[in-house]
Coordinates of C-alpha atoms in Angstrom, one line a residue:
M1 CA 102.8 88.2 97.8
F2 CA 103.7 90.2 101.0
K3 CA 107.2 90.9 102.4
S4 CA 108.2 92.5 105.6
I5 CA 111.3 94.3 107.0
E6 CA 112.1 95.6 110.5
A7 CA 113.5 99.0 111.2
T8 CA 114.4 100.9 114.4
G9 CA 114.7 104.6 115.4
K10 CA 114.6 106.8 118.5
T11 CA 110.9 107.4 117.9
L12 CA 108.2 105.5 116.1
D13 CA 108.1 108.1 113.3
L14 CA 111.9 107.9 112.8
A15 CA 111.8 104.1 112.8
I16 CA 109.0 104.1 110.1
Q17 CA 110.9 106.6 108.0
A18 CA 114.1 104.5 108.3
G19 CA 112.2 101.6 106.9
L20 CA 110.6 103.6 104.1
D21 CA 114.0 105.0 103.1
Q22 CA 115.4 101.4 103.0
L23 CA 112.5 100.2 100.8
G24 CA 112.3 103.4 98.7
L25 CA 108.5 103.4 99.2
D26 CA 105.9 106.0 100.3
R27 CA 103.9 105.8 103.5
D28 CA 100.7 104.7 101.7
D29 CA 102.5 101.7 100.2
V30 CA 103.2 99.9 103.5
S31 CA 101.4 98.6 106.6
V32 CA 103.2 99.3 109.9
E33 CA 103.2 97.0 112.9
V34 CA 104.6 98.4 116.2
L35 CA 106.9 95.7 117.6
E36 CA 108.5 97.7 120.5
Q37 CA 107.8 101.2 121.9
P38 CA 110.9 103.4 122.5
R39 CA 112.2 103.6 126.1
S40 CA 114.2 106.5 127.4
G41 CA 115.7 104.7 130.4
F42 CA 117.1 106.3 133.4
F43 CA 119.9 108.8 132.5
G44 CA 120.3 106.8 129.3
I45 CA 120.7 103.5 131.1
G46 CA 118.3 100.8 129.7
A47 CA 117.2 103.0 126.8
S48 CA 116.0 101.2 123.7
P49 CA 114.8 102.4 120.3
A50 CA 111.4 102.0 118.7
K51 CA 111.1 98.9 116.5
V52 CA 108.5 98.5 113.7
S53 CA 107.8 96.0 111.0
L54 CA 106.9 97.3 107.5
T55 CA 104.8 95.0 105.3
Y56 CA 104.6 95.7 101.6
E57 CA 103.1 93.9 98.6
V58 CA 105.2 92.6 95.7
P59 CA 104.0 90.9 92.5
D60 CA 104.3 87.1 92.4
P61 CA 107.2 85.9 90.3
E62 CA 106.3 84.6 86.9
P63 CA 106.8 80.8 86.5
V64 CA 109.9 79.9 84.5
P65 CA 109.1 77.5 81.6
E66 CA 111.0 74.3 81.8
T67 CA 113.5 73.8 79.0
P68 CA 113.4 70.3 77.5
A69 CA 116.6 68.4 77.6
P70 CA 118.4 68.4 74.2
R71 CA 118.0 65.3 72.2
A72 CA 121.0 63.4 71.1
E73 CA 121.7 64.2 67.5
A74 CA 122.2 61.4 65.0
P75 CA 125.5 61.2 63.3
Q76 CA 125.5 63.4 60.2
K77 CA 125.9 61.8 56.9
Q78 CA 128.3 63.2 54.4
P79 CA 126.5 65.6 52.1
K80 CA 126.1 64.5 48.5
A81 CA 127.5 66.6 45.7
A82 CA 125.2 69.5 45.0
P83 CA 123.5 69.4 41.5
A84 CA 124.5 72.1 39.0
P85 CA 122.6 75.3 39.6
K86 CA 119.8 76.0 37.2
A87 CA 119.9 79.1 35.1
E88 CA 118.0 81.9 36.9
A89 CA 115.3 83.8 35.1
P90 CA 116.1 87.3 33.9
A91 CA 115.5 90.0 36.5
S92 CA 112.8 91.6 34.4
T93 CA 110.7 88.4 34.6
A94 CA 111.1 87.8 38.4
H95 CA 108.1 88.6 40.5
K96 CA 108.5 90.3 43.9
V97 CA 106.3 89.1 46.7
E98 CA 105.1 92.0 48.8
K99 CA 104.3 91.4 52.4
P100 CA 100.9 92.6 53.6
K101 CA 101.1 95.7 55.8
V102 CA 99.8 95.0 59.3
E103 CA 97.8 97.9 60.5
K104 CA 98.0 98.7 64.2
P105 CA 94.7 98.7 66.0
P106 CA 93.5 102.2 66.9
K107 CA 94.0 103.2 70.6
P108 CA 90.8 102.9 72.5
E109 CA 89.2 106.3 73.1
K110 CA 88.9 107.4 76.7
K111 CA 85.3 107.2 77.8
P112 CA 83.9 110.4 79.0
I113 CA 82.9 110.5 82.6
E114 CA 79.2 110.1 83.0
I115 CA 77.7 112.7 85.4
P116 CA 74.4 111.5 86.9
A117 CA 71.4 113.9 87.0
P118 CA 71.1 116.0 90.2
A119 CA 68.8 114.8 92.9
P120 CA 65.2 116.2 92.9
E121 CA 64.8 119.6 94.6
G122 CA 63.6 119.6 98.2
T123 CA 65.0 116.2 99.0
M124 CA 67.7 115.4 101.5
E125 CA 69.8 114.1 98.6
A126 CA 69.6 117.5 96.9
T127 CA 70.6 119.3 100.2
I128 CA 73.7 117.1 100.6
E129 CA 74.7 117.5 96.9
T130 CA 74.3 121.3 97.1
F131 CA 76.5 121.6 100.2
L132 CA 79.2 119.4 98.7
K133 CA 79.2 121.3 95.4
G134 CA 80.0 124.5 97.3
L135 CA 82.6 122.8 99.5
L136 CA 84.4 121.2 96.5
E137 CA 84.5 124.5 94.6
H138 CA 86.2 126.2 97.6
M139 CA 88.7 123.3 97.5
G140 CA 89.4 124.0 93.8
S141 CA 88.0 120.7 92.6
D142 CA 85.8 120.0 89.6
A143 CA 84.4 116.8 91.1
V144 CA 80.6 116.3 91.1
P145 CA 78.8 114.7 94.1
S146 CA 76.1 112.1 93.4
C147 CA 74.0 111.2 96.5
A148 CA 71.6 108.3 96.9
K149 CA 69.8 106.9 99.9
S150 CA 71.4 103.7 101.1
G151 CA 69.4 102.8 104.2
E152 CA 67.2 104.2 106.8
D153 CA 68.5 107.8 107.6
T154 CA 71.7 106.8 105.7
Y155 CA 73.0 108.4 102.5
A156 CA 75.9 107.4 100.2
V157 CA 77.8 110.0 98.2
E158 CA 80.1 109.2 95.4
L159 CA 82.5 112.0 94.2
I160 CA 82.8 111.7 90.4
G161 CA 85.5 113.3 88.3
E162 CA 89.2 113.3 87.4
H163 CA 92.3 113.7 89.7
L164 CA 90.4 112.7 92.8
G165 CA 93.6 111.8 94.7
M166 CA 93.6 115.3 96.3
L167 CA 90.1 114.6 97.7
I168 CA 91.1 111.3 99.2
G169 CA 94.4 112.4 100.8
R170 CA 96.9 110.3 102.7
R171 CA 95.2 107.2 104.0
G172 CA 91.8 108.9 103.3
D173 CA 92.4 111.7 105.7
T174 CA 90.9 114.4 103.4
L175 CA 88.0 112.2 102.5
D176 CA 87.2 111.6 106.2
A177 CA 87.4 115.4 106.8
I178 CA 84.9 116.1 103.9
Q179 CA 82.6 113.4 105.3
H180 CA 82.8 114.9 108.8
I181 CA 82.1 118.4 107.7
T182 CA 79.2 117.3 105.5
N183 CA 77.5 115.4 108.4
Y184 CA 77.9 118.4 110.7
A185 CA 76.4 120.8 108.1
V186 CA 73.4 118.7 107.1
N187 CA 72.5 117.8 110.7
H188 CA 73.0 121.3 112.2
G189 CA 69.8 122.4 113.9
K190 CA 68.0 119.2 113.0
S191 CA 66.3 117.0 115.6
K192 CA 66.5 113.9 113.5
R193 CA 70.0 113.1 112.4
V194 CA 71.1 111.4 109.2
R195 CA 74.4 109.6 108.4
V196 CA 76.3 110.6 105.2
N197 CA 79.0 108.4 103.8
V198 CA 81.3 110.0 101.3
D199 CA 83.6 108.0 98.9
A200 CA 85.7 108.5 95.8
E201 CA 87.1 106.0 93.3
N202 CA 85.8 103.2 95.6
Y203 CA 88.6 104.0 98.0
R204 CA 86.8 102.8 101.2
K205 CA 86.1 99.3 99.8
K206 CA 89.8 99.0 98.7
R207 CA 91.0 100.2 102.1
E208 CA 88.7 97.8 103.9
E209 CA 90.0 94.9 101.9
S210 CA 93.6 95.9 102.6
L211 CA 92.9 96.1 106.3
Q212 CA 91.2 92.7 106.3
R213 CA 94.3 91.2 104.6
L214 CA 96.5 92.9 107.2
A215 CA 94.4 91.7 110.1
E216 CA 94.6 88.0 109.0
K217 CA 98.3 88.3 108.4
V218 CA 99.0 89.8 111.8
A219 CA 96.6 87.2 113.5
G220 CA 98.7 84.4 112.0
K221 CA 101.9 85.9 113.4
V222 CA 100.3 86.3 116.9
V223 CA 99.1 82.6 116.9
R224 CA 102.5 81.3 115.8
S225 CA 104.6 83.5 118.2
R226 CA 102.0 83.8 121.0
R227 CA 103.0 87.4 121.3
N228 CA 100.7 90.4 121.2
I229 CA 101.2 92.9 118.2
T230 CA 100.1 96.5 118.4
L231 CA 99.1 98.1 115.1
E232 CA 99.7 101.6 113.9
P233 CA 97.3 104.4 114.9
M234 CA 93.9 104.1 113.1
N235 CA 90.7 106.0 113.1
A236 CA 87.5 104.5 114.6
Y237 CA 86.3 103.1 111.2
E238 CA 89.6 101.3 110.5
R239 CA 89.7 99.9 114.0
H240 CA 86.2 98.6 113.6
V241 CA 87.3 96.8 110.4
I242 CA 90.2 95.1 112.2
H243 CA 87.9 94.0 115.1
A244 CA 85.2 92.6 112.8
A245 CA 87.8 90.8 110.6
L246 CA 89.2 88.9 113.6
Q247 CA 86.0 88.4 115.6
D248 CA 85.9 84.7 114.9
Y249 CA 89.7 84.1 114.4
P250 CA 90.8 81.2 116.6
K251 CA 93.0 82.0 119.6
V252 CA 93.0 85.7 118.9
T253 CA 91.3 88.6 120.6
T254 CA 91.5 92.4 119.8
F255 CA 91.1 95.5 121.9
S256 CA 92.0 99.2 121.5
T257 CA 94.4 101.2 123.5
G258 CA 95.6 104.8 123.7
T259 CA 93.8 108.1 123.1
E260 CA 92.9 109.9 119.8
P261 CA 94.5 110.5 117.4
G262 CA 97.0 107.8 118.4
R263 CA 94.5 105.1 119.4
R264 CA 95.7 101.7 118.2
V265 CA 94.4 98.1 117.9
V266 CA 96.2 95.4 119.9
V267 CA 96.0 91.9 118.4
A268 CA 96.5 89.6 121.4
Y269 CA 97.0 85.8 121.8
S270 CA 94.2 84.2 123.7
A271 CA 93.5 80.5 124.4
Y272 CA 89.8 81.2 124.4
Q273 CA 87.6 83.3 122.1
S274 CA 86.4 86.7 123.4
V275 CA 84.5 89.7 122.1
P276 CA 86.5 92.6 120.6
Q277 CA 86.5 95.6 122.9
D278 CA 86.6 99.2 121.8
D279 CA 85.3 102.5 123.2
E280 CA 83.7 103.5 119.8

């Protein structure tokens, strides 16, 4: 279940931070929609703050079981006189009933991380893995790259190891930088270019699913209010996910505005369907 709050500030960053302080969440835990850009006005006249909407996910409430209505109790009868107690057996002859001990199941052992065999020497996969191993060592990471061909002139790399958060970074910024450097290195001086996609802990798939949910939620708001909504700055890949998710959404069109690194997607109301526009 998703919830949203609105926050304001002199700048977009201050407005976002105000909302995060109110929720007690980190930046990666929310999705931001820009509702109003800040205006400075003329000598302070007509100035207005930035206004944003922060959307965050909360667990669905557990259903409360219905309590059956109490039944009417029958009138109690007067208890009969208790019979005389029987003589108890001597303590020496009484048998104690021992309760069986319940053994706790052992904790499951942590499965060791399986490291795949390196790619055969002389292949493009081996070249990519060798470069990434050196790069990760310079970054102080013990992660191991595993490369496989995923399409024509396209290679997929999975970083395997523990504590991969530092390699993913905030909103995948570090992972994008690793991917960019790797593509530049393996294509340097080559006439035929290849595309290398780097991922860790299935981050890109999770991020794509999160963006698709955000796109549909924002599109619903746009159709109901018939008002355009500008999303937070995104890189080219994230903007492409938004465009693709809403390509067939009724009465909604998308386009990009602004310059890098602050380029944003605008989800706009449209009475007819149109093709998403981007400069990427």
